[in-house]
PDB file of C-alpha atoms and ligand atoms in Angstrom:
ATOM      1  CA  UNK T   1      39.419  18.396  -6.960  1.00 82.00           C
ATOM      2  CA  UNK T   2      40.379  15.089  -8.231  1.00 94.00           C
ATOM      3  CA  UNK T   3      39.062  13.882 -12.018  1.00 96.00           C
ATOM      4  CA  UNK T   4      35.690  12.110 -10.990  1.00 97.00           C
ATOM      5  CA  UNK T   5      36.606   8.618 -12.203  1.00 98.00           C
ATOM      6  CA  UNK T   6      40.055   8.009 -10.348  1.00 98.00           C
ATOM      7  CA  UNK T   7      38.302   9.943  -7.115  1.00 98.00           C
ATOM      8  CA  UNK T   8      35.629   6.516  -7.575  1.00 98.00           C
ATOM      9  CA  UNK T   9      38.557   4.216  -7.854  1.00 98.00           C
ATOM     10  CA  UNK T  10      40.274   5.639  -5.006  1.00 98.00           C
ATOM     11  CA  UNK T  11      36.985   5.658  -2.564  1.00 98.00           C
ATOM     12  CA  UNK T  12      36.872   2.035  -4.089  1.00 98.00           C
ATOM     13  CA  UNK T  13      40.019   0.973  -2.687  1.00 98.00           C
ATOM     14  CA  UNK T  14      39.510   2.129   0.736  1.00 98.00           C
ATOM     15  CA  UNK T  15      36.963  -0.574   0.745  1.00 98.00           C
ATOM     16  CA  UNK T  16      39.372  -3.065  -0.929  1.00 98.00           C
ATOM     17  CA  UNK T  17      42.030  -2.373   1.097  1.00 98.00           C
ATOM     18  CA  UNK T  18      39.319  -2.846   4.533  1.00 98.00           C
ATOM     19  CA  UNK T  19      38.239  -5.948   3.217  1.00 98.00           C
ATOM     20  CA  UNK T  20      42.640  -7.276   2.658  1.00 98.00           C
ATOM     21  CA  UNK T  21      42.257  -6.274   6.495  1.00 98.00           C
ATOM     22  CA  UNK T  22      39.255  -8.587   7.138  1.00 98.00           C
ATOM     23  CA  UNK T  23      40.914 -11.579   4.838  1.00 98.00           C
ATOM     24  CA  UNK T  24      43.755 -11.470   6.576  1.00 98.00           C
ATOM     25  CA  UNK T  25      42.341 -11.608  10.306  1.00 98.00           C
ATOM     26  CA  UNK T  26      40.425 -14.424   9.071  1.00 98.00           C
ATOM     27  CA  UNK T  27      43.302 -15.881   8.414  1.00 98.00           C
ATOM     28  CA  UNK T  28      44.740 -15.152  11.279  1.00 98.00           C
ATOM     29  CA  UNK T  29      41.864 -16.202  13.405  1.00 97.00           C
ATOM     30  CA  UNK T  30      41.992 -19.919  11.469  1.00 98.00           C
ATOM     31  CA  UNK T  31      45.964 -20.061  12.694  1.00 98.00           C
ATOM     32  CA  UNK T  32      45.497 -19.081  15.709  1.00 98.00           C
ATOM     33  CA  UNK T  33      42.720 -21.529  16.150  1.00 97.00           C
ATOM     34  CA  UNK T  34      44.615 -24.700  14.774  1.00 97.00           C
ATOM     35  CA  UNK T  35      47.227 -23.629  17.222  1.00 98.00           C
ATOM     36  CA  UNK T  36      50.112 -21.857  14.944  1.00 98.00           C
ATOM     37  CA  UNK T  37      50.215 -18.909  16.479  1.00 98.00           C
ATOM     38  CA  UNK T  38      53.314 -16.972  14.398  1.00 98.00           C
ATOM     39  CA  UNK T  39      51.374 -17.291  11.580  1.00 98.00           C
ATOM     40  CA  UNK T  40      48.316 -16.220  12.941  1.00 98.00           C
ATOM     41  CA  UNK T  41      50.670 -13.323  14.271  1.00 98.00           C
ATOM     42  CA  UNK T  42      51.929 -12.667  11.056  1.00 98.00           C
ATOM     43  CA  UNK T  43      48.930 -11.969   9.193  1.00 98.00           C
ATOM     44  CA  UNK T  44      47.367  -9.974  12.128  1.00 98.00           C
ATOM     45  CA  UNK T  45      50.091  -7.715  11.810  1.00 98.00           C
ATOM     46  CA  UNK T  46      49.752  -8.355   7.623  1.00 98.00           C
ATOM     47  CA  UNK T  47      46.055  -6.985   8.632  1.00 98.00           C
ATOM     48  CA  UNK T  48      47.090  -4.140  10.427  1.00 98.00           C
ATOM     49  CA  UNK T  49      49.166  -2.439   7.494  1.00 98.00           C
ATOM     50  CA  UNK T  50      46.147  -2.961   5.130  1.00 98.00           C
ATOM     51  CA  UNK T  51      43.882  -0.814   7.461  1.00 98.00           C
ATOM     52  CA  UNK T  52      47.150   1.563   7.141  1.00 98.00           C
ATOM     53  CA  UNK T  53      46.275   1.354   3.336  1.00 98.00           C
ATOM     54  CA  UNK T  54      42.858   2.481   3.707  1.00 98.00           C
ATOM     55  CA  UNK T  55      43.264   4.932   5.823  1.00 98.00           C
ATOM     56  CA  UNK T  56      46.239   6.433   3.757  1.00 98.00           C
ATOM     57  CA  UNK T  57      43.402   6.325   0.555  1.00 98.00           C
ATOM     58  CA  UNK T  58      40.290   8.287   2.671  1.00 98.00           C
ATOM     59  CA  UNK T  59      43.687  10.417   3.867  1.00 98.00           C
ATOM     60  CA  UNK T  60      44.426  11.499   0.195  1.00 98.00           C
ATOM     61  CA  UNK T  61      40.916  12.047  -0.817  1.00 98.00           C
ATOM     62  CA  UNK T  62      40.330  14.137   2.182  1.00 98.00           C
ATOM     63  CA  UNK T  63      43.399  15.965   1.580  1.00 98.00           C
ATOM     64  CA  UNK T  64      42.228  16.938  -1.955  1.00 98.00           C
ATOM     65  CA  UNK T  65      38.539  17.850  -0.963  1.00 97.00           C
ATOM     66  CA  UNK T  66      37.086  14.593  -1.712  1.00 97.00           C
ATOM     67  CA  UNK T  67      33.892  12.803   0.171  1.00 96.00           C
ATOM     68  CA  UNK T  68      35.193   8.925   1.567  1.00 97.00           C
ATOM     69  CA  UNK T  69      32.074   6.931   1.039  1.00 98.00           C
ATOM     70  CA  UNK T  70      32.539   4.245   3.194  1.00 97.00           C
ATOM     71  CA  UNK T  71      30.662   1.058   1.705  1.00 97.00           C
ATOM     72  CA  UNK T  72      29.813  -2.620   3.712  1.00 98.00           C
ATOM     73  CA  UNK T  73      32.895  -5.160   3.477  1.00 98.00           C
ATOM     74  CA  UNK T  74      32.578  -8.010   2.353  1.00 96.00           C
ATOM     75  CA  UNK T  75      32.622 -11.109   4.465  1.00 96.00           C
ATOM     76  CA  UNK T  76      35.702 -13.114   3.670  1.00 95.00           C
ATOM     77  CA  UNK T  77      34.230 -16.352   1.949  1.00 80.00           C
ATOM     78  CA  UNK T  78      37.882 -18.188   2.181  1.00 72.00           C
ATOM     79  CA  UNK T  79      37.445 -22.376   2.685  1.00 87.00           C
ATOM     80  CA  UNK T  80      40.445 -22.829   4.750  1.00 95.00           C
ATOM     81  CA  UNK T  81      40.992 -26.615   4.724  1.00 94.00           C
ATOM     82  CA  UNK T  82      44.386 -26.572   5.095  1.00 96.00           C
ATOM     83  CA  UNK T  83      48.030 -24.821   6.396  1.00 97.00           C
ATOM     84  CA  UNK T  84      48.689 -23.689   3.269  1.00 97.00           C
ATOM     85  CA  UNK T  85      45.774 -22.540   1.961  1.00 97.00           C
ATOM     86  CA  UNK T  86      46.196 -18.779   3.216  1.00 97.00           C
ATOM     87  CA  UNK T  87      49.399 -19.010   1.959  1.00 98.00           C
ATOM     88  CA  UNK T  88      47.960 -19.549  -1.290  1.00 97.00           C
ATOM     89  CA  UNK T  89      44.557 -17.335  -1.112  1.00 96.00           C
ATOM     90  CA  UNK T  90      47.044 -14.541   0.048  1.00 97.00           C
ATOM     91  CA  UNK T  91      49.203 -14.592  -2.672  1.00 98.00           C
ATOM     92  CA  UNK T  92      46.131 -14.402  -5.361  1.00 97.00           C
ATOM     93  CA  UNK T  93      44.665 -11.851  -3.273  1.00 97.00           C
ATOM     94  CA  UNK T  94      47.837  -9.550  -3.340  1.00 98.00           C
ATOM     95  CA  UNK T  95      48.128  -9.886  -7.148  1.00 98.00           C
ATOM     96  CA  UNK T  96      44.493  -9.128  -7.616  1.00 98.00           C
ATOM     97  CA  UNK T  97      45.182  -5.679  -5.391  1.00 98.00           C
ATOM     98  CA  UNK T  98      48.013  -4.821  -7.442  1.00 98.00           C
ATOM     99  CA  UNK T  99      45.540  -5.381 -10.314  1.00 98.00           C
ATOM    100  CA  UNK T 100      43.334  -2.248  -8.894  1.00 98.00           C
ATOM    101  CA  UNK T 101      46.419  -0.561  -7.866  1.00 98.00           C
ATOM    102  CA  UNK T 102      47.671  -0.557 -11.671  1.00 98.00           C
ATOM    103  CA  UNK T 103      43.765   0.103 -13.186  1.00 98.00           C
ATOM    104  CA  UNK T 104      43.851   3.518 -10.755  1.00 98.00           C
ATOM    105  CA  UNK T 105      47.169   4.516 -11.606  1.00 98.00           C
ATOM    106  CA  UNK T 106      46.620   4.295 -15.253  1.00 98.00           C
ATOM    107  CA  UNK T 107      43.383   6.082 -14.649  1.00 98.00           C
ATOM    108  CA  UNK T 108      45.261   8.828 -12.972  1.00 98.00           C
ATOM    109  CA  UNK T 109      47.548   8.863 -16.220  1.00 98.00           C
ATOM    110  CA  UNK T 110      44.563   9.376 -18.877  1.00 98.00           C
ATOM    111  CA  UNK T 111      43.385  12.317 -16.826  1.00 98.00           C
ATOM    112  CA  UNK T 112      46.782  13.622 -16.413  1.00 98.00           C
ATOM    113  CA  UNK T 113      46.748  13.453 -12.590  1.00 98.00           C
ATOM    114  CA  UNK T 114      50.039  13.475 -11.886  1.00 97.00           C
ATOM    115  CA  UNK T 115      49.727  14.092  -8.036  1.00 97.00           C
ATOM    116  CA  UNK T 116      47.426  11.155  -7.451  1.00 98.00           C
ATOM    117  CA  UNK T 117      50.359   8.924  -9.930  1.00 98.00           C
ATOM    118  CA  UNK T 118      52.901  10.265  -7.545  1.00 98.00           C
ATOM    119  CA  UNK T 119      50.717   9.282  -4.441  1.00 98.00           C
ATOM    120  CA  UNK T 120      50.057   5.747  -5.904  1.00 98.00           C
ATOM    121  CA  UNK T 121      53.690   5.262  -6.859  1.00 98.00           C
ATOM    122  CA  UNK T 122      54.130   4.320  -3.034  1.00 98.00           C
ATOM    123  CA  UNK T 123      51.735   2.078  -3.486  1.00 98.00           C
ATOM    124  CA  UNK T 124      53.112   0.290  -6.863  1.00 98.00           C
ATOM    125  CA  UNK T 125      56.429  -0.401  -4.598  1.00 98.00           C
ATOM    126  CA  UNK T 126      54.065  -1.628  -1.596  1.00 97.00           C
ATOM    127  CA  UNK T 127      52.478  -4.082  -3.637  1.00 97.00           C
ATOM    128  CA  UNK T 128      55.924  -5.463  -5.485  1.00 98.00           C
ATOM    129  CA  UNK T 129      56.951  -6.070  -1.680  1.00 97.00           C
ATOM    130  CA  UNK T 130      53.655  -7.521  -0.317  1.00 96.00           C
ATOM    131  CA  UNK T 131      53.866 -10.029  -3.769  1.00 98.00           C
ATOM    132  CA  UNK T 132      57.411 -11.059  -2.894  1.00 98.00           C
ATOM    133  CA  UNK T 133      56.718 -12.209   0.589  1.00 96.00           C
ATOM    134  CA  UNK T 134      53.757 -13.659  -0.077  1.00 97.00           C
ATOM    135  CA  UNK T 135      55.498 -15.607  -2.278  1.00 97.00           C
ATOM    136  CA  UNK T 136      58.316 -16.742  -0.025  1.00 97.00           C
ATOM    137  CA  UNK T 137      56.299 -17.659   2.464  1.00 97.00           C
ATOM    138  CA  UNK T 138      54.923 -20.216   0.091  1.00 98.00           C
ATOM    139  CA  UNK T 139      58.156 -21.393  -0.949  1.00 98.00           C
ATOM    140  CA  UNK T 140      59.368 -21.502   2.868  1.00 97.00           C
ATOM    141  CA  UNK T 141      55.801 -23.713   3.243  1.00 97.00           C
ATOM    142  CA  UNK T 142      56.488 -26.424   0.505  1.00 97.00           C
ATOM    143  CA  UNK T 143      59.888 -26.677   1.723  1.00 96.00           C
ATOM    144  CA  UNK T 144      59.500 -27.469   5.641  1.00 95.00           C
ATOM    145  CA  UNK T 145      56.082 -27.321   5.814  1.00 95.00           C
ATOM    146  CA  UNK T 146      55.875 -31.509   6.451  1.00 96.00           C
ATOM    147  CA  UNK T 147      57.825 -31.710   8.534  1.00 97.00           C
ATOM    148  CA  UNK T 148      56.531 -30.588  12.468  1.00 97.00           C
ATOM    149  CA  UNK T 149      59.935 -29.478  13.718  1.00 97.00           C
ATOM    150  CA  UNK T 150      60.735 -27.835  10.427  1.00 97.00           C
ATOM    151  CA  UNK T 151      57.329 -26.008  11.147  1.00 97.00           C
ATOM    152  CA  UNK T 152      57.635 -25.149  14.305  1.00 98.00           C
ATOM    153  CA  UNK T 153      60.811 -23.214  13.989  1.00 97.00           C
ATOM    154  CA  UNK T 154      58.690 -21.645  11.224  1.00 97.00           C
ATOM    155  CA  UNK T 155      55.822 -20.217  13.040  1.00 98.00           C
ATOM    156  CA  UNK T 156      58.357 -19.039  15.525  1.00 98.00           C
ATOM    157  CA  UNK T 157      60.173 -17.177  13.321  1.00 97.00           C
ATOM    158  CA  UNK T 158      56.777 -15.966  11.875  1.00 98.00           C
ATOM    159  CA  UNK T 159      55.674 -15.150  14.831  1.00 98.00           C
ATOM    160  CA  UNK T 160      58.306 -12.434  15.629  1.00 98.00           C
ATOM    161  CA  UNK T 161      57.032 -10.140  13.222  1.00 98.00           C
ATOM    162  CA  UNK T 162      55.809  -6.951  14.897  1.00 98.00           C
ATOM    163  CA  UNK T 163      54.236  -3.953  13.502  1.00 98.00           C
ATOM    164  CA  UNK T 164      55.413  -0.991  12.526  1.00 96.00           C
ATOM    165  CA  UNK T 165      53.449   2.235  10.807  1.00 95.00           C
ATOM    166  CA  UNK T 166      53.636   2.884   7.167  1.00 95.00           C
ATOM    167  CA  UNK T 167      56.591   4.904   6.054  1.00 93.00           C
ATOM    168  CA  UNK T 168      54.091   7.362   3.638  1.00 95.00           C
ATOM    169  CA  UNK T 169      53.333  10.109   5.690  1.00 91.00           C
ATOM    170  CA  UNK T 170      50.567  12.535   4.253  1.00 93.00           C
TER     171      UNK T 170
HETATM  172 FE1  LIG D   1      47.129  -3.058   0.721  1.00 86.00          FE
HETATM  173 FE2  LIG D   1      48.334  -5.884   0.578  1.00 86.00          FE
HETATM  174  O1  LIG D   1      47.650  -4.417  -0.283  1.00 86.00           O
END
């Protein structure tokens, strides 16, 4: 059995990582809907791999004899008034998840849970990635963003993103 407090964080962040799945089809929903379909693509598949990241959480906990608690998600509250603003929401929301990410793993250290470290160090790699291209995709924004052709090719290029499974296998 897992220490009691980083078992809570972990059930926790199935939730969290549910909800980065429901903020991101939102986003992809208000893309699709003002007609930029790569980036409404993008975060679809974006979407996809954080419902991978829940599942891999209630995965681990089952694996180690823990009850998943599965609690309501939230409904995303995100004022999308403009291209960028994803962009930008995205970003803060990926920093704020490797927030948690950091407050479980150093939970996991205190109790001397070196398993669930090991697990999470997947995750501390994960998030270093997700904060990079969230990033660039910003930068990529304020660049061409203004210009419509620049754009276009943009959400093309977005839009050829295609999903692939995790590559943590438990
Ligand atoms: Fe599952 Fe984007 O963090």
């Amino acid at each position: 059995m897992l220490d009691a407090k980083v078992a809570e964080l972990l059930n926790t962040q199935v939730n969290k990582e549910f909800y980065s799945a429901y903020l991101y089809l939102d986003f992809s929903n208000y893309y699709m809907d003002q007609g930029l379909e790569g980036f409404g693509n993008w975060y679809k598949v974006q979407a996809q791999e954080e419902r991978d990241h829940a599942m891999l959480f209630m995965q681990y906990l089952q694996n180690n004899g823990c009850k998943v608690t599965l609690e309501a998600i939230d409904k995303p509250n995100s004022e999308l008034k403009g291209f960028a603003d994803p962009l930008r929401a995205g970003y803060e929301h990926e920093q704020y998840v490797t927030s948690l990410i950091h407050t479980i793993y150093e939970a996991a250290g205190e109790a001397k849970d070196f398993r669930t470290m090991q697990f999470l160090d997947w995750f501390v790699k994960e998030q270093g990635e997700e904060e990079t291209n969230a990033e660039a995709l910003i930068k990529k924004f304020d660049l061409f963003g203004s210009d419509p052709r620049a754009l276009y090719m943009l959400d093309s290029e977005l839009g050829a993103r295609t999903y692939s499974a995790p590559s943590l296998v438990l």
